[in-house]
């Protein structure tokens, strides 16, 4: 059965990027930052493509944010997604509930069977968008999925939680937030990149509610005192052994 | 009326009680712990939302279940939610939550302009609460839902979950293969029942260790009292999961390995020599 899939991606700074706090003290300096598709979301794109390859269907990449976000949409198109939807806003909202609200408004009328997201974005780590989408739409939702398959209208996903694990099943439509461990995303092929240039990206204005999670101040974590790094045999191993022994049976 | 509610039980919940108690002391508000009879996140979110809707602040441990449940509760109540907090500050009747952004490279002080304010806290960042606790019992009614559980498994790994351990002994690709893990197991065993094992992502990707032990940006985020990194290079994505540890000890043969930049103590040497020597020394000191 072909599935109509929306995959919501967030553009975030590269994991390796140096993060500098901007002069306003509430946002980060964007200059010089290289942007990527947030890793869990990128893995969700891969899952969407695999489902399409197995069952047929259509994959729409959805991203909310300023102009720069279009590059990430093109990247997901180059991987093999069929169409793009860019919900434009500037700046990026800091409150994840605002993002989820705008996505809900855009996705509801478009009639998707399955909405995929990453379980969290690596920038603000809000960890709530898939659940909010599902509740706003009245659909079932599983997050942190590490496997995902579809049979007919039934979705099956495995989700670990600490030392527990469950395999859950629900009928479409539904929302799945995936973990990167579900599988590494493919690289776009040269052909894919060329094709992506001709694919349609619909541009719409993001309908944003007022943010209620307000970042009052950003600061750097307190600098750590420089560690003691020495070669084995210098006596450092005794210091470490005493420290470890001191922690045995003591509660913190 | 109880202004502050801590949702859920277990040792994570008891650490979250420290936050509730701390805020209560500074604001004069009352706090209590809400015991839930059931915790299936998809079925009980609406019922939990009803229980907590009149509170000013609702707190829960930032466990996988806690974060999933609170995300759903937040949407039911149409309020914002601060996940994974590591601290708080009270100014008058205003509470500011502190949460790490960008993999811990920056900390944000956030204010939630809504009632109730919902936040999850990383349990290990808070001290265990020893005082008396008022408990509210609620029998929750599940909402109709379409999620079926095909099967559920518990355990399959170590006795102690890595996020609950005081001491974590973690192995990376430098371990060269699962057949060498016994040297880490011996060290962990010498460190007693509050020690657990963890690993870097390539280790779990290679199937050397279970996925539940994978720490980092795409794995578990932990904050033990002591983290021992063995044969781990210290990639930013790894460090994002362990930076909250109170003390980091690194063992690596490469003196320029990045892990030494975040380590409190570093031993430069071959792990196959260093770890057994440490295990022996710890045993001698016990
Ligand atoms: C999007 C994304 C997300 C990621 N998420 C995570 C994550 O969540 N967690 C994670 O861990 N990684 C993650 N990674 C991978 C990360 O970038 C690194 O590749 C990984 O952490 C490296 O693992 P390692 O330190 O075990 O291996 P390596 O980098 O190969 O390091 C092995 C180390 O062992 C040392 N060594 C070798 N032999 C010995 C010996 N005999 N004695 C002593 N030392 C020795 C070496 O000097 C080296 O420093 C992610 C990467 C990406 C791109």
XYZ file of C-alpha atoms and ligand atoms in Angstrom:
591
model
C 0.000 0.000 0.000
C 1.564 3.336 -1.006
C 2.123 5.713 1.900
C 2.048 9.485 1.873
C 4.851 10.509 4.206
C 5.827 13.893 5.640
C 9.261 14.098 7.131
C 9.881 17.097 9.399
C 13.517 18.120 9.516
C 15.257 20.806 11.521
C 18.361 22.564 10.349
C 20.901 22.812 13.163
C 24.540 23.807 13.541
C 26.978 21.007 12.759
C 27.768 18.913 15.838
C 31.381 20.066 15.559
C 30.481 23.756 15.260
C 31.895 26.206 17.776
C 28.925 27.858 19.437
C 29.343 31.523 20.360
C 26.749 33.497 22.271
C 25.526 36.573 20.355
C 25.694 40.103 21.741
C 22.031 39.980 22.852
C 22.976 37.179 25.265
C 19.885 35.217 24.238
C 20.811 33.704 20.889
C 23.888 32.363 19.144
C 26.125 33.988 16.575
C 25.144 32.423 13.248
C 28.028 33.764 11.238
C 30.569 31.097 10.359
C 28.311 28.266 11.525
C 27.926 25.384 9.083
C 24.406 23.951 9.043
C 23.266 20.369 8.790
C 20.045 18.378 8.941
C 19.804 17.396 12.613
C 21.192 13.809 12.801
C 18.055 12.072 14.104
C 15.976 13.853 11.449
C 18.415 12.823 8.736
C 17.956 9.197 9.828
C 14.179 9.769 9.612
C 14.573 10.905 5.990
C 16.360 7.622 5.287
C 13.511 5.657 6.884
C 10.941 7.537 4.813
C 12.860 6.708 1.635
C 13.154 3.039 2.574
C 9.412 2.833 3.259
C 8.715 4.459 -0.092
C 11.056 2.062 -1.852
C 9.366 -0.922 -0.222
C 5.726 0.119 -0.547
C 5.567 2.965 -3.029
C 4.262 6.364 -2.019
C 5.376 9.951 -1.795
C 7.798 11.694 0.574
C 7.493 15.404 1.386
C 10.283 17.108 3.340
C 8.987 19.789 5.665
C 11.209 22.355 7.343
C 10.478 25.499 9.281
C 12.922 28.369 9.516
C 14.694 31.211 7.730
C 15.986 31.238 4.140
C 19.069 29.149 4.930
C 16.808 26.157 5.652
C 16.125 25.677 1.938
C 19.572 24.117 1.516
C 18.675 21.347 3.945
C 15.403 20.743 2.114
C 17.368 20.404 -1.151
C 19.705 17.974 0.574
C 16.784 15.730 1.598
C 15.415 16.040 -1.950
C 18.805 14.967 -3.293
C 18.646 11.896 -1.051
C 15.448 10.963 -2.867
C 12.483 12.785 -1.288
C 9.845 13.867 -3.809
C 8.781 17.353 -2.750
C 9.560 20.070 -0.235
C 7.554 22.387 1.970
C 9.348 25.372 3.485
C 7.526 27.173 6.285
C 9.359 30.454 6.389
C 10.004 32.385 9.577
C 12.824 34.511 10.930
C 14.246 33.984 13.474
C 13.782 30.339 14.430
C 11.389 30.042 17.417
C 13.041 28.874 20.638
C 9.832 27.330 21.995
C 9.293 23.847 20.518
C 5.542 24.110 21.129
C 5.441 27.023 18.682
C 7.245 24.940 16.049
C 4.914 21.986 16.624
C 1.877 24.280 16.350
C 3.003 25.718 13.014
C 3.805 22.245 11.668
C 0.381 20.962 12.745
C -1.355 23.822 10.923
C 0.598 23.103 7.756
C 0.362 19.303 7.856
C -3.276 18.808 8.869
C -4.911 19.897 5.597
C -2.375 18.079 3.428
C -3.610 14.578 4.234
C -0.493 12.603 5.167
C -0.575 8.969 6.348
C 2.630 9.083 8.309
C 4.645 11.899 9.852
C 8.272 11.170 10.660
C 10.609 13.317 12.750
C 13.793 12.819 14.718
C 13.223 12.180 18.429
C 14.950 15.472 19.226
C 16.971 18.132 17.436
C 20.554 18.518 18.553
C 20.426 22.302 18.933
C 17.736 23.170 21.495
C 16.911 19.506 22.242
C 13.254 20.319 22.882
C 12.269 16.626 22.664
C 8.535 17.182 22.235
C 7.592 17.946 18.619
C 6.498 14.429 17.524
C 4.350 13.950 20.625
C 2.754 17.386 20.254
C 1.984 16.773 16.573
C 0.341 13.460 17.390
C -1.841 14.856 20.129
C -2.875 17.887 18.108
C -3.830 15.588 15.217
C -5.329 12.885 17.450
C -2.957 10.264 16.047
C -0.885 7.606 17.831
C 2.819 8.313 18.313
C 5.923 6.369 19.195
C 9.269 8.064 19.840
C 12.888 6.929 19.962
C 12.026 4.222 17.437
C 14.972 2.018 16.470
C 13.118 -0.071 13.912
C 10.190 0.854 11.708
C 8.154 -1.202 9.269
C 4.747 -1.079 7.627
C 2.434 -3.932 6.698
C -0.781 -2.844 5.007
C -2.015 0.014 7.207
C -0.155 -1.215 10.293
C 3.030 0.446 11.505
C 5.366 -1.515 13.725
C 8.210 0.094 15.690
C 10.632 -0.991 18.380
C 11.341 1.485 21.125
C 13.891 1.030 23.882
C 13.531 2.969 27.129
C 16.434 2.636 29.562
C 16.703 -1.100 30.142
C 13.246 -1.871 28.821
C 12.166 -2.413 25.262
C 8.821 -2.720 23.524
C 7.529 -3.510 20.073
C 4.399 -1.469 19.388
C 1.903 -1.481 16.572
C -0.696 0.992 15.399
C -2.801 1.729 12.347
C -2.040 4.708 10.103
C -2.220 7.651 10.284
C 0.457 8.125 12.930
C 3.621 9.904 14.034
C 7.031 8.308 14.601
C 10.055 10.055 16.125
C 13.177 8.077 15.274
C 16.571 7.746 16.887
C 19.680 7.945 14.731
C 20.502 4.372 15.710
C 17.712 3.225 13.399
C 20.294 3.388 10.607
C 22.757 5.669 8.876
C 21.326 7.909 6.154
C 22.463 7.519 2.549
C 24.604 10.089 0.773
C 22.910 11.920 -2.089
C 24.131 10.617 -5.456
C 25.276 13.002 -8.180
C 22.122 12.151 -10.110
C 20.084 12.808 -6.986
C 21.647 16.244 -6.572
C 20.909 17.147 -10.194
C 17.313 15.918 -9.909
C 16.753 17.792 -6.640
C 17.263 21.085 -8.467
C 14.129 20.466 -10.483
C 11.942 19.251 -7.618
C 9.230 21.557 -6.325
C 9.618 23.290 -2.965
C 6.417 24.953 -1.860
C 7.017 28.049 0.218
C 4.509 29.146 2.832
C 4.597 31.494 5.787
C 4.898 29.680 9.128
C 1.936 30.440 11.367
C 3.589 31.076 14.695
C 1.931 31.486 18.053
C 3.718 33.575 20.669
C 6.584 31.725 22.369
C 6.088 30.946 26.049
C 9.413 29.269 26.726
C 11.568 32.326 26.932
C 15.336 32.165 26.868
C 16.337 34.837 29.352
C 20.059 34.345 29.131
C 22.624 32.058 27.590
C 25.914 31.393 29.242
C 28.842 29.059 28.810
C 29.196 26.137 31.188
C 31.683 26.907 33.949
C 35.204 26.256 32.710
C 36.694 23.094 34.084
C 39.969 23.248 35.936
C 42.691 21.756 33.810
C 43.001 18.035 34.381
C 46.017 16.134 35.541
C 47.233 14.093 32.570
C 50.309 11.939 33.038
C 51.889 8.787 31.686
C 51.213 5.388 33.181
C 53.951 4.604 35.672
C 54.316 8.213 36.865
C 52.165 7.549 39.918
C 48.973 8.976 38.368
C 47.496 5.461 38.455
C 47.764 5.437 42.261
C 45.982 8.785 42.505
C 43.221 7.462 40.266
C 42.956 4.148 42.139
C 42.573 6.006 45.458
C 39.918 8.270 43.954
C 37.985 5.283 42.598
C 38.301 3.353 45.849
C 36.980 6.412 47.669
C 33.762 6.240 45.644
C 32.984 2.640 46.386
C 29.768 2.359 48.380
C 29.466 6.096 48.818
C 26.385 7.820 47.575
C 26.519 11.157 45.866
C -3.898 23.251 46.860
C -0.493 21.851 46.102
C 1.511 24.167 43.886
C 4.375 21.846 42.951
C 3.907 18.254 41.837
C 6.555 15.624 41.220
C 5.203 12.979 38.877
C 6.273 9.365 39.206
C 8.135 7.073 41.474
C 11.482 5.346 41.574
C 14.908 6.660 42.436
C 14.751 9.230 39.616
C 11.623 10.681 41.208
C 13.285 10.912 44.597
C 16.044 13.114 43.163
C 13.422 15.310 41.496
C 11.893 15.782 44.958
C 15.039 17.766 45.831
C 14.097 20.268 43.131
C 10.498 20.491 44.368
C 11.669 20.911 47.943
C 14.199 23.557 46.925
C 11.643 25.605 44.995
C 9.072 25.168 47.780
C 11.498 26.456 50.409
C 12.165 29.617 48.409
C 8.576 30.341 47.358
C 6.530 29.106 50.308
C 4.595 26.815 47.972
C 3.571 23.291 48.941
C 4.795 20.276 47.089
C 3.806 16.633 46.827
C 4.612 13.556 44.860
C 1.998 12.161 42.546
C 2.074 8.413 42.511
C 0.822 6.963 39.271
C -0.728 3.554 39.073
C 0.231 3.197 35.430
C 2.747 4.836 33.174
C 2.031 3.843 29.574
C 2.764 7.218 28.047
C 0.321 7.091 25.164
C -2.637 5.868 27.212
C -2.269 7.908 30.365
C -1.035 11.313 29.230
C -4.517 12.819 29.231
C -5.296 11.434 32.681
C -2.008 12.803 34.050
C -2.781 16.163 32.426
C -6.080 16.298 34.346
C -4.350 15.478 37.641
C -1.754 18.242 37.307
C -3.661 21.015 35.557
C -4.141 23.148 38.679
C -0.524 23.046 39.839
C 1.959 25.871 39.266
C 4.935 23.637 38.562
C 5.027 20.009 37.437
C 8.305 18.106 37.533
C 9.409 14.702 36.359
C 12.662 12.796 35.832
C 14.127 13.205 32.334
C 14.077 9.465 31.704
C 12.902 8.136 28.335
C 9.453 7.538 29.807
C 9.368 10.804 31.744
C 10.261 12.919 28.716
C 7.780 11.126 26.468
C 4.953 11.429 28.984
C 5.576 15.096 29.771
C 5.718 16.022 26.069
C 2.219 14.586 25.712
C 0.945 16.141 28.936
C 2.279 19.532 27.820
C 0.341 19.364 24.564
C -2.851 18.275 26.321
C -2.530 21.281 28.644
C -1.325 23.600 25.872
C 1.688 24.746 27.888
C 5.418 24.929 27.103
C 7.831 22.316 28.446
C 11.509 22.488 29.393
C 13.093 19.037 28.982
C 16.401 17.819 30.412
C 16.906 20.603 32.950
C 19.988 20.485 35.127
C 19.281 23.350 37.518
C 16.882 26.089 38.573
C 16.834 29.526 40.116
C 14.024 31.219 41.999
C 13.523 34.985 41.835
C 10.444 35.974 43.852
C 7.658 33.827 42.480
C 9.433 33.363 39.192
C 11.263 30.113 38.565
C 13.987 29.922 35.958
C 15.101 26.542 34.676
C 18.604 25.848 33.421
C 19.007 23.514 30.479
C 21.919 22.590 28.212
C 21.683 23.515 24.519
C 23.848 22.561 21.549
C 25.052 19.346 23.134
C 26.050 21.157 26.323
C 28.177 23.827 24.651
C 25.833 26.486 26.036
C 23.484 26.654 29.036
C 20.177 28.492 28.801
C 18.162 30.060 31.597
C 14.567 29.675 30.494
C 11.361 31.009 31.913
C 8.045 29.325 31.171
C 5.305 31.937 30.801
C 2.426 29.544 31.440
C 0.650 27.724 34.209
C 1.458 25.021 35.042
C 5.141 25.228 34.090
C 6.354 21.770 33.053
C 9.943 20.617 33.353
C 11.874 17.362 33.343
C 15.168 17.142 35.214
C 18.137 14.887 34.595
C 17.973 12.873 37.808
C 21.704 12.507 38.412
C 22.222 16.260 38.405
C 20.190 16.496 41.617
C 20.948 15.170 45.102
C 18.780 12.364 46.494
C 15.996 13.753 48.701
C 16.006 12.346 52.219
C 13.138 14.218 53.882
C 9.461 13.443 54.269
C 7.250 13.373 51.172
C 3.515 13.951 50.874
C 2.119 11.428 48.426
C -1.000 11.885 46.337
C -2.510 8.684 45.011
C -4.415 8.790 41.769
C -6.022 5.957 39.942
C -5.710 6.853 36.299
C -8.128 5.886 33.599
C -6.523 5.203 30.253
C -7.842 7.046 27.219
C -8.878 4.978 24.250
C -5.916 4.666 21.920
C -4.771 2.633 18.966
C -1.374 1.590 20.209
C -0.907 -2.147 20.745
C 2.083 -3.531 22.548
C 3.255 -6.623 20.649
C 5.882 -7.505 23.227
C 7.809 -5.958 26.070
C 11.235 -6.948 27.341
C 12.967 -5.969 30.526
C 16.668 -6.164 31.175
C 18.784 -8.155 28.816
C 21.736 -6.155 30.040
C 23.484 -5.279 33.244
C 21.758 -5.335 36.614
C 22.280 -1.602 37.044
C 21.211 0.820 34.334
C 24.014 3.124 33.222
C 22.004 6.263 33.983
C 21.615 5.223 37.623
C 25.210 4.241 38.294
C 27.535 6.264 40.522
C 30.574 5.041 38.648
C 30.552 4.283 34.928
C 33.332 2.357 33.210
C 33.095 2.963 29.481
C 34.928 1.354 26.576
C 35.597 2.644 23.074
C 36.996 1.342 19.827
C 40.413 1.174 21.503
C 39.157 -1.981 23.259
C 39.593 -3.713 19.884
C 36.738 -6.202 20.344
C 34.080 -7.626 22.654
C 36.428 -10.417 23.735
C 38.408 -7.861 25.750
C 35.479 -6.488 27.738
C 36.258 -8.740 30.684
C 38.970 -6.276 31.716
C 36.355 -3.515 32.046
C 33.947 -5.910 33.753
C 36.643 -6.745 36.313
C 37.261 -3.076 37.026
C 33.512 -2.407 37.359
C 33.138 -5.432 39.647
C 35.986 -4.160 41.852
C 34.162 -0.821 42.085
C 31.117 -2.447 43.663
C 27.386 -2.627 43.007
C 27.028 1.051 42.069
C 29.286 0.722 39.017
C 27.963 0.048 35.507
C 29.358 -0.285 32.006
C 28.903 2.068 29.058
C 30.403 2.388 25.592
C 30.955 4.705 22.635
C 28.709 4.585 19.601
C 30.951 2.555 17.246
C 31.133 -0.103 19.960
C 27.348 -0.548 20.042
C 27.065 -0.080 16.263
C 29.536 -2.966 15.852
C 27.417 -5.072 18.145
C 30.230 -5.418 20.703
C 27.914 -4.137 23.454
C 24.147 -3.650 23.864
C 22.674 -0.384 22.629
C 21.444 0.535 26.102
C 25.101 1.180 26.995
C 25.744 3.660 24.155
C 26.299 7.154 25.566
C 26.554 10.440 23.691
C 24.553 12.814 21.589
C 22.630 10.001 19.865
C 22.675 7.698 22.882
C 22.145 8.106 26.592
C 23.071 11.256 28.468
C 24.559 10.420 31.840
C 26.028 12.295 34.791
C 27.695 9.841 37.159
C 29.995 10.822 39.991
C 32.892 9.241 38.101
C 33.146 8.398 34.389
C 36.087 6.265 33.291
C 36.704 6.515 29.528
C 38.852 3.651 28.268
C 40.120 3.686 24.669
C 37.714 6.487 23.762
C 39.016 9.371 21.652
C 36.595 11.979 23.045
C 34.633 13.082 19.968
C 32.258 16.000 20.669
C 29.285 13.715 20.068
C 30.551 11.386 22.767
C 31.403 14.139 25.228
C 27.894 15.604 24.841
C 26.614 12.559 26.689
C 29.067 12.563 29.576
C 30.056 16.198 30.160
C 27.815 16.370 33.239
C 29.914 13.758 35.041
C 31.414 15.112 38.268
C 34.796 13.552 37.569
C 36.128 12.220 34.273
C 39.040 9.807 34.165
C 40.511 8.979 30.752
C 42.810 6.167 29.735
C 44.245 6.470 26.235
C 47.566 5.693 24.587
C 47.461 8.875 22.510
C 48.572 11.862 24.634
C 46.800 14.193 22.172
C 43.411 12.448 22.363
C 40.619 15.021 22.848
C 39.237 13.107 25.805
C 42.157 14.459 27.853
C 40.848 17.999 27.312
C 37.731 17.208 29.336
C 39.341 14.767 31.768
C 40.042 15.593 35.411
C 42.584 12.783 35.477
C 44.256 11.269 32.446
C 46.475 8.231 32.234
C 48.495 8.034 29.029
C 49.223 4.400 28.328
C 48.124 1.093 26.862
C 44.728 0.271 28.294
C 45.571 -3.425 28.342
C 48.264 -2.616 30.920
C 46.617 0.302 32.701
C 43.158 -1.137 33.396
C 44.282 -4.416 35.004
C 46.796 -2.436 37.104
C 44.029 -0.074 38.253
C 41.726 -2.986 39.071
C 44.432 -4.583 41.184
C 45.194 -1.300 42.954
C 41.510 -0.659 43.721
C 41.104 -4.203 45.094
C 44.154 -3.672 47.300
C 42.631 -0.476 48.694
C 39.196 -1.945 49.439
C 25.706 12.571 13.972
C 26.681 11.828 14.817
C 26.304 11.395 16.071
C 27.183 10.677 16.876
N 26.788 10.281 18.122
C 27.677 9.642 18.924
C 27.325 9.251 20.254
O 26.195 9.434 20.701
N 28.252 8.635 21.014
C 29.513 8.380 20.561
O 30.308 7.817 21.329
N 29.864 8.738 19.314
C 28.981 9.343 18.481
N 29.360 9.667 17.219
C 30.651 9.170 16.708
C 31.823 10.042 17.120
O 31.985 11.080 16.184
C 33.107 9.206 17.141
O 33.304 8.618 15.893
C 33.080 8.100 18.203
O 32.697 8.613 19.462
C 34.435 7.462 18.318
O 34.379 6.358 19.170
P 35.666 5.866 19.950
O 36.219 6.962 20.756
O 35.289 4.606 20.644
O 36.650 5.428 18.759
P 37.910 6.151 18.152
O 37.649 7.548 17.804
O 38.408 5.247 17.104
O 38.936 6.177 19.356
C 39.588 5.069 19.855
C 40.606 5.576 20.860
O 41.230 4.479 21.485
C 42.576 4.772 21.682
N 43.292 3.480 21.771
C 43.438 2.544 20.809
N 44.103 1.487 21.285
C 44.418 1.758 22.576
C 45.120 1.061 23.607
N 45.632 -0.154 23.402
N 45.238 1.658 24.810
C 44.720 2.878 25.037
N 44.052 3.599 24.102
C 43.898 3.034 22.891
C 42.983 5.599 20.488
O 44.119 6.413 20.786
C 41.720 6.417 20.241
O 41.783 7.662 20.904
C 28.488 10.389 16.399
C 28.867 10.845 15.144
C 27.982 11.554 14.355
C 28.430 12.036 13.011
